[in-house]
XYZ file of C-alpha atoms in Angstrom:
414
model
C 116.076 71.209 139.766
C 119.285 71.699 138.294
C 120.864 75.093 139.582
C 123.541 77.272 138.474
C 125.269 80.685 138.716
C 124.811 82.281 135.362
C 124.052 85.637 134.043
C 122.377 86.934 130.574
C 124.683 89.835 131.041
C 128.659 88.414 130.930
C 129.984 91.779 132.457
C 128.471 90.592 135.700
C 129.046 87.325 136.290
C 128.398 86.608 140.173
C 124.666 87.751 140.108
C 122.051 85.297 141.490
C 120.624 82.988 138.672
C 119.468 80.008 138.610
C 119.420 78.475 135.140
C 117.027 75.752 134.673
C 118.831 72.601 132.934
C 116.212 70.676 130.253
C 113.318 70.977 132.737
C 109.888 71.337 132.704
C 109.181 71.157 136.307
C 110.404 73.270 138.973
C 110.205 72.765 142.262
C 110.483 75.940 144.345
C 111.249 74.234 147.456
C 114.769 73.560 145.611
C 114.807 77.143 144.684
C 117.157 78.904 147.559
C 116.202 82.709 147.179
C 119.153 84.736 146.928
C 119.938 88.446 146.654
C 119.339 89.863 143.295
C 121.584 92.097 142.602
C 121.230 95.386 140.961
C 122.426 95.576 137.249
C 122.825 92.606 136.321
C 119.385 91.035 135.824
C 117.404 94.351 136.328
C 118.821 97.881 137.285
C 116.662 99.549 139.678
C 115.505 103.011 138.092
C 113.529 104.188 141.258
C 112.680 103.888 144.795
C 109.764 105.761 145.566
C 108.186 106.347 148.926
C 109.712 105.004 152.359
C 108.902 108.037 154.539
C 106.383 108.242 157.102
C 102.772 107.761 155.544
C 103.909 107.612 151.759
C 103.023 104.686 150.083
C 100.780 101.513 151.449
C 100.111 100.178 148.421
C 100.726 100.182 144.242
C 98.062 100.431 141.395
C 100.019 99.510 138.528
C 102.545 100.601 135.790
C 101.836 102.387 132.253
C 101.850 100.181 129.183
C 105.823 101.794 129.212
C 106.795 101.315 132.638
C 107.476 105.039 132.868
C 105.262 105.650 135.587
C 103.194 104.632 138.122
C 99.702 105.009 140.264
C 99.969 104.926 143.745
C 98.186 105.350 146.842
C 98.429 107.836 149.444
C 97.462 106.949 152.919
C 96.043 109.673 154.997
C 98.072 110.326 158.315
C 97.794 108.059 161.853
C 95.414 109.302 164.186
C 96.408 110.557 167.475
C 95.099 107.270 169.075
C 97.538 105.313 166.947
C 94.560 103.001 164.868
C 95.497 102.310 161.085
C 93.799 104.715 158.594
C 94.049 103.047 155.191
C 94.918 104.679 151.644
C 92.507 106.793 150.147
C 94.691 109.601 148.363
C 95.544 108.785 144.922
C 98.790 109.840 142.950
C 100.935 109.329 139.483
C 104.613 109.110 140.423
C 107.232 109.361 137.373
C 109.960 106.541 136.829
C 112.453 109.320 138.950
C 109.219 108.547 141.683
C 108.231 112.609 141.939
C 104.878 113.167 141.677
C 103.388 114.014 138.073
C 99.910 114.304 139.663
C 97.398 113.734 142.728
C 93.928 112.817 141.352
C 92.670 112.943 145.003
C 94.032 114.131 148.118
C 94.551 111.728 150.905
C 91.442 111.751 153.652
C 88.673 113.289 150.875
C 86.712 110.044 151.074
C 85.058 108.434 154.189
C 87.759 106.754 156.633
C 85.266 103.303 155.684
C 86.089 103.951 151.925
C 89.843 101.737 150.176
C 90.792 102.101 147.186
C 91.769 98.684 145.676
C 94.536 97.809 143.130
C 93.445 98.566 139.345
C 95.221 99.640 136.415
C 97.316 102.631 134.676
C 97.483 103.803 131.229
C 99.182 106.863 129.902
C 95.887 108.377 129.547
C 93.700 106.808 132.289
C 93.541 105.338 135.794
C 90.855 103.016 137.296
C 90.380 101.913 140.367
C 87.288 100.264 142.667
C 86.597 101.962 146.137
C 85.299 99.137 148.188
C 83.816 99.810 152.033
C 84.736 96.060 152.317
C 88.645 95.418 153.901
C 88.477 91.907 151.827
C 89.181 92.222 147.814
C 87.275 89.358 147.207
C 84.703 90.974 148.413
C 82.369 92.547 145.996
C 80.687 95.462 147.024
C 82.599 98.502 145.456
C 82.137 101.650 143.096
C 84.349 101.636 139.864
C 86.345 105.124 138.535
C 88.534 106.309 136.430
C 90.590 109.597 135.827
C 91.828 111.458 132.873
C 95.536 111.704 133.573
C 95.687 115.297 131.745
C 92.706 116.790 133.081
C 92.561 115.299 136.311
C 88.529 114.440 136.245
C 87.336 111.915 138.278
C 84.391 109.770 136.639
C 82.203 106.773 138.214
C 81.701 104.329 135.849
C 79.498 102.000 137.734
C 78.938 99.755 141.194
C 79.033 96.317 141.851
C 75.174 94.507 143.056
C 74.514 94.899 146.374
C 73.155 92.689 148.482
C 69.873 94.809 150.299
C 70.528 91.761 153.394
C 73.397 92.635 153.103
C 74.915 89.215 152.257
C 78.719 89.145 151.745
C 79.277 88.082 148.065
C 82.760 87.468 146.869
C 84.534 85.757 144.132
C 86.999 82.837 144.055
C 90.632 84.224 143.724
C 90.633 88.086 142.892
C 89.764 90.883 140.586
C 91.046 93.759 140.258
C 89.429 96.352 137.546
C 91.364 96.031 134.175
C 92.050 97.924 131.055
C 92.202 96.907 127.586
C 92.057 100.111 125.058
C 89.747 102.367 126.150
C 87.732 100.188 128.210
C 87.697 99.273 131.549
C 86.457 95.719 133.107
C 85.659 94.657 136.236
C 83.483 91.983 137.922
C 80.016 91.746 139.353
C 78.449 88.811 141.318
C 74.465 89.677 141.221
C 72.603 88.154 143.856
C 69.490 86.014 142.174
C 66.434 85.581 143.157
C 67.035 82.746 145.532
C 69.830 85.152 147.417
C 72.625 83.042 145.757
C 75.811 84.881 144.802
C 77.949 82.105 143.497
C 77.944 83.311 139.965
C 80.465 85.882 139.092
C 80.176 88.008 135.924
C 82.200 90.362 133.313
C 81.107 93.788 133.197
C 82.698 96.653 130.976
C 82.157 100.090 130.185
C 83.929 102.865 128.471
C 86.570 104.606 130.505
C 85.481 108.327 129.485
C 82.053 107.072 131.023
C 80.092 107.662 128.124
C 77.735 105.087 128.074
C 76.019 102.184 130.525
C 78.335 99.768 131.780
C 77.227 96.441 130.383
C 77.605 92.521 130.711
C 80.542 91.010 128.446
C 80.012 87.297 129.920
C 77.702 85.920 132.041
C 80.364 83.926 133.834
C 83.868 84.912 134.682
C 86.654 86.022 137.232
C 90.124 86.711 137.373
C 89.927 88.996 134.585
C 93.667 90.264 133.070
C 95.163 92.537 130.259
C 96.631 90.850 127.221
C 98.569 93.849 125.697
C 101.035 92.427 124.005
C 98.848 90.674 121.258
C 97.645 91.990 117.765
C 94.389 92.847 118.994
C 94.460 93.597 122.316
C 92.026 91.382 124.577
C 90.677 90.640 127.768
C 91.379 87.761 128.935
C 89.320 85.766 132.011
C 88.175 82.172 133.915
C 85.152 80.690 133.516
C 85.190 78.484 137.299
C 83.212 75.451 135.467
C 82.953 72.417 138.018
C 85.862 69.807 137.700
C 87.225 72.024 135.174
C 87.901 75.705 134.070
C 88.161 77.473 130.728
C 90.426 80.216 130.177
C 88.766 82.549 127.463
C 89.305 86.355 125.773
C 87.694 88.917 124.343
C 89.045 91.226 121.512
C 88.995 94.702 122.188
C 89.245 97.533 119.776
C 87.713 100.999 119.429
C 84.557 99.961 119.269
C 84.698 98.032 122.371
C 84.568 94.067 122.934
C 83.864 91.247 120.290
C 82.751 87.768 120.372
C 84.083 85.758 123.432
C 87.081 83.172 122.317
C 87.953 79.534 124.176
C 92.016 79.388 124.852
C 91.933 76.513 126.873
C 90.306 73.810 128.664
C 91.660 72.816 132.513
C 90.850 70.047 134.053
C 90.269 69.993 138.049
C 90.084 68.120 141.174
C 87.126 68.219 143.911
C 89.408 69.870 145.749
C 91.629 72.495 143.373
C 90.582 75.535 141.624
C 92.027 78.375 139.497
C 94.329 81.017 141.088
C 94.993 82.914 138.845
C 95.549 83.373 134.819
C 97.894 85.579 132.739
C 98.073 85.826 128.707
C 100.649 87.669 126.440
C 99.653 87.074 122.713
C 100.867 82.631 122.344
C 101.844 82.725 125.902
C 99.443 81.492 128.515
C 99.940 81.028 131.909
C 97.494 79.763 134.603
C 98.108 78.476 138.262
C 95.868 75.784 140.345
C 96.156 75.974 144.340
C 95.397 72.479 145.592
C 93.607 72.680 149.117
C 95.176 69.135 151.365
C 93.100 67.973 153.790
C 94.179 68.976 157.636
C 95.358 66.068 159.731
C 92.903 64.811 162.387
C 94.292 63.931 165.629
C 95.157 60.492 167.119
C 92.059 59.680 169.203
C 90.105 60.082 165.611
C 87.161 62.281 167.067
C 87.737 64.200 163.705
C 89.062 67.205 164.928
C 91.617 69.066 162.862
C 95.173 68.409 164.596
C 96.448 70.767 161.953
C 95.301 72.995 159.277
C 94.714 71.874 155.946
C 97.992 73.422 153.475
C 97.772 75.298 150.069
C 100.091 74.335 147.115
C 99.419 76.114 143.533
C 101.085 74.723 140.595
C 101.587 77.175 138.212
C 101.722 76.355 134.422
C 103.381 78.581 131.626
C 103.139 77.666 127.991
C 105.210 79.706 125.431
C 106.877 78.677 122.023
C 109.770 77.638 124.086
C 107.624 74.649 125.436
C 105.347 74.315 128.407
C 107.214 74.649 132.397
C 105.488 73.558 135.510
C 106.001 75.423 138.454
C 105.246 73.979 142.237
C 105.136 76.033 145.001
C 106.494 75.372 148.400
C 103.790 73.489 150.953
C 101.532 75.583 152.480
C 102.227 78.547 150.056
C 100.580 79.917 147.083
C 101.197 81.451 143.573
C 99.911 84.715 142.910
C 100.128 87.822 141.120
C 101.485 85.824 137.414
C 102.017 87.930 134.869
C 103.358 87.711 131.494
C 105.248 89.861 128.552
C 107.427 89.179 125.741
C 110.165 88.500 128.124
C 109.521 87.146 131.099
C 107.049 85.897 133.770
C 106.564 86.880 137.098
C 104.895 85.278 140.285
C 104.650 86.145 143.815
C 105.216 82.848 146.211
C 102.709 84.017 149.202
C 103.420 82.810 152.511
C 101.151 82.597 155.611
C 101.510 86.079 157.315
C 101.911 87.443 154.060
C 105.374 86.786 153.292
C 106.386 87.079 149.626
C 109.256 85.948 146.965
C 108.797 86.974 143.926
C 110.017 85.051 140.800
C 111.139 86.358 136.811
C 111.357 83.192 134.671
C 112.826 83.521 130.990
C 111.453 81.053 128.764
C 113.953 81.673 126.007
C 116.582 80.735 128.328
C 115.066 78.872 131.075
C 116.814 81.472 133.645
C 115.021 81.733 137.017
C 115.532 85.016 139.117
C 114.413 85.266 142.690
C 113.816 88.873 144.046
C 112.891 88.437 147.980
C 111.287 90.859 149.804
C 113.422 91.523 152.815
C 110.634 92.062 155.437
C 107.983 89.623 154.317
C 105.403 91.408 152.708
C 104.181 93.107 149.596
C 102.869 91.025 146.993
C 102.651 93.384 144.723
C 104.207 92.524 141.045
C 103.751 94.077 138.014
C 105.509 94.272 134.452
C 104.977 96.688 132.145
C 107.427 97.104 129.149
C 110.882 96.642 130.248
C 109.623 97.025 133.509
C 109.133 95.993 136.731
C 107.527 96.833 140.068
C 107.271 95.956 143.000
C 107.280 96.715 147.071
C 109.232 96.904 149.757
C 107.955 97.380 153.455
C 109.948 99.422 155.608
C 110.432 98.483 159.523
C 108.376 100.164 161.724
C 109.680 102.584 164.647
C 108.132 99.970 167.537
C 109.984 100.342 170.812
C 109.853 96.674 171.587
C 109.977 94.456 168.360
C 110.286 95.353 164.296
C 106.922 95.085 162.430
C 106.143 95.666 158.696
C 103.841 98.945 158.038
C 103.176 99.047 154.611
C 101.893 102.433 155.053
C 105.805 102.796 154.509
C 106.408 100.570 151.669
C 109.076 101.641 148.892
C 107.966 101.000 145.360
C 110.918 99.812 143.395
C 111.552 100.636 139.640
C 113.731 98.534 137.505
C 114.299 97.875 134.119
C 114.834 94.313 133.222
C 117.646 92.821 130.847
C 116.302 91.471 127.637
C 117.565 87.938 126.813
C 119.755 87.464 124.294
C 118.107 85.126 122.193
């Protein structure tokens, strides 16, 4: 890759940059992270949280970027175990709280909230007894944002012998209009669970949640089209289809084909983003773990992910690899930009804002090594920061005391 210093915005010309030079592939092993640096590519609006017990983990941004859902751990127990989020909050862009939709500790210690989505009239979420998101055995809400009332909207299947079912990547309950969507793996009447479905239902809870498609994961927002849509994976075998579904008042339409991917034995679909002619989609390749010298097939060391992540925009089409052993997650798409999260083992994160328009590549490292969380939202973006724990002996990340950064991103000039 062919690497610069460069900057959209002239009156700061020593921020971090890299500007991509008539490529379509980028290696991010070439990519050296650097220090993005505040108002130049993005000025940081807000830093919410950071204190003792504040803020483990974030929901999402509004459509505007002008606030956000968080969650609101209850406190540590006198024996010193981990209790995990279960409050729930809306935090402004100056990060003061607008409103708590449920106090911290008012659901069962077993009970975590998991990531879902925030509009400026609704939030969702799934409470899951399950400490894996792929795992599928949660109850879906929502709340009215002005009147603060808490509806269910449905459950996943469960599994009555108690079988784990879970679905390839993630998926986290999504909003498009005034529905919400989320996915359901139903166990059949063999006990398989390998078939994962779309489900929707209205957010004010008004009617039956019902089945959109019979197969599908990985489901995402596409806001920034005429008709707002849903858009999702279909898993195939040896190849995936990336499909949406139109939403307007009167709920979902007829499902649509975007595109066709092809894939290996041994790859599959990581995750998908769509913003009205953009589409991006990324494929983590599983390599096989070397065996040891004496060949008596045991592993001498583990097989590595890679995820290739493709983006395809009127600008062209750019093909992102990720670093051995690492994965893309979290993509994301808006007029502007797209953002991924490089995920290392142990949790480790960089994110990533690409500009098709100009091909300009800004990393935004996460200076303890977690917190994968990304999001864009207008001008926006968000993301966290773990704070360093108080341990006597040795630093450790506690994202029970993660900041949630604010900042509003520079639009490209052309």
């Amino acid at each position: 890759m062919a690497g610069a210093a460069a900057c959209a915005n002239e009156v700061k010309p020593d921020c971090e940059l890299a500007v991509i030079a008539e490529a379509t592939l980028v290696d991010l092993a070439e990519v050296r992270p650097g220090p993005a640096r505040e108002g130049c590519d993005f000025t940081v609006d807000a830093r919410v949280g950071g204190e003792e017990g504040s803020l483990p983990a974030a929901l999402a941004l509004d459509s505007d970027g002008e606030t956000l859902a968080l969650l609101l751990p209850t406190e540590q127990d006198p024996l010193g175990e981990i209790q995990y989020a279960s409050g729930i909050a809306v935090f402004d862009a100056d990060g003061d709280v607008e409103t708590i939709l449920r106090e911290p500790g008012s659901v069962a210690p077993s009970v975590t909230p998991w990531l879902g989505a925030l509009t400026d009239d609704w939030v969702l979420w799934a409470d899951s007894t399950s400490s894996e998101l792929a795992a599928l055995d949660s109850v879906i809400y929502s709340a009215d944002r002005h009147t603060g009332e808490i509806r269910k909207l449905g459950e996943t299947s469960r599994d009555p012998e108690g079988r784990s079912r879970t679905v390839a990547g993630y998926s986290r309950p999504t909003i498009v209009g005034d529905w919400a969507f989320w996915v359901d793996v139903p166990v059949g009447k063999d006990g398989s669970a390998d078939r994962a479905q779309i489900v929707t239902a209205p957010l004010d809870g008004s009617s039956a949640p019902v089945v959109v498609a019979g197969r599908g994961f990985m489901a995402t927002a596409d806001d920034c089209s005429p008709v707002p849509a849903l858009v999702f994976a279909d898993p195939g075998v040896g190849e995936a289809r990336i499909l949406r579904v139109p939403v307007d008042a009167e709920g979902p339409g007829p499902v649509e084909v975007v595109a066709q991917i092809d894939l290996a034995a041994d790859e599959f679909l990581e995750d998908v983003a769509a913003c009205d002619q953009a589409l991006g989609w990324a494929v983590t390749r599983e390599e096989p773990a070397e065996t040891d010298a004496d060949d008596q097939g045991l592993a001498a060391s583990p097989g590595t992910m890679k995820t290739t992540l493709w983006l395809t925009t009127e600008y062209g089409t750019t093909q992102f690899t990720s670093v051995a052993g690492q994965t893309l997650a979290d993509v994301a798409l808006n007029e502007h930009y797209l953002a991924f999260t490089q995920v290392e083992p142990g949790n480790a994160a960089t994110h990533y804002l690409f500009r098709p328009a100009d091909r300009a590549l800004l990393t935004i490292p996460t200076e303890l090594g977690a917190g994968q969380v990304f999001r864009l939202a207008g001008d926006k973006a968000l993301w966290l920061q773990p704070q360093e724990g108080e341990a006597a002996e040795e630093a450790f990340v506690d994202l029970r005391r993660a900041e949630a950064i604010i900042a509003t991103l520079t639009t490209p000039t052309s």
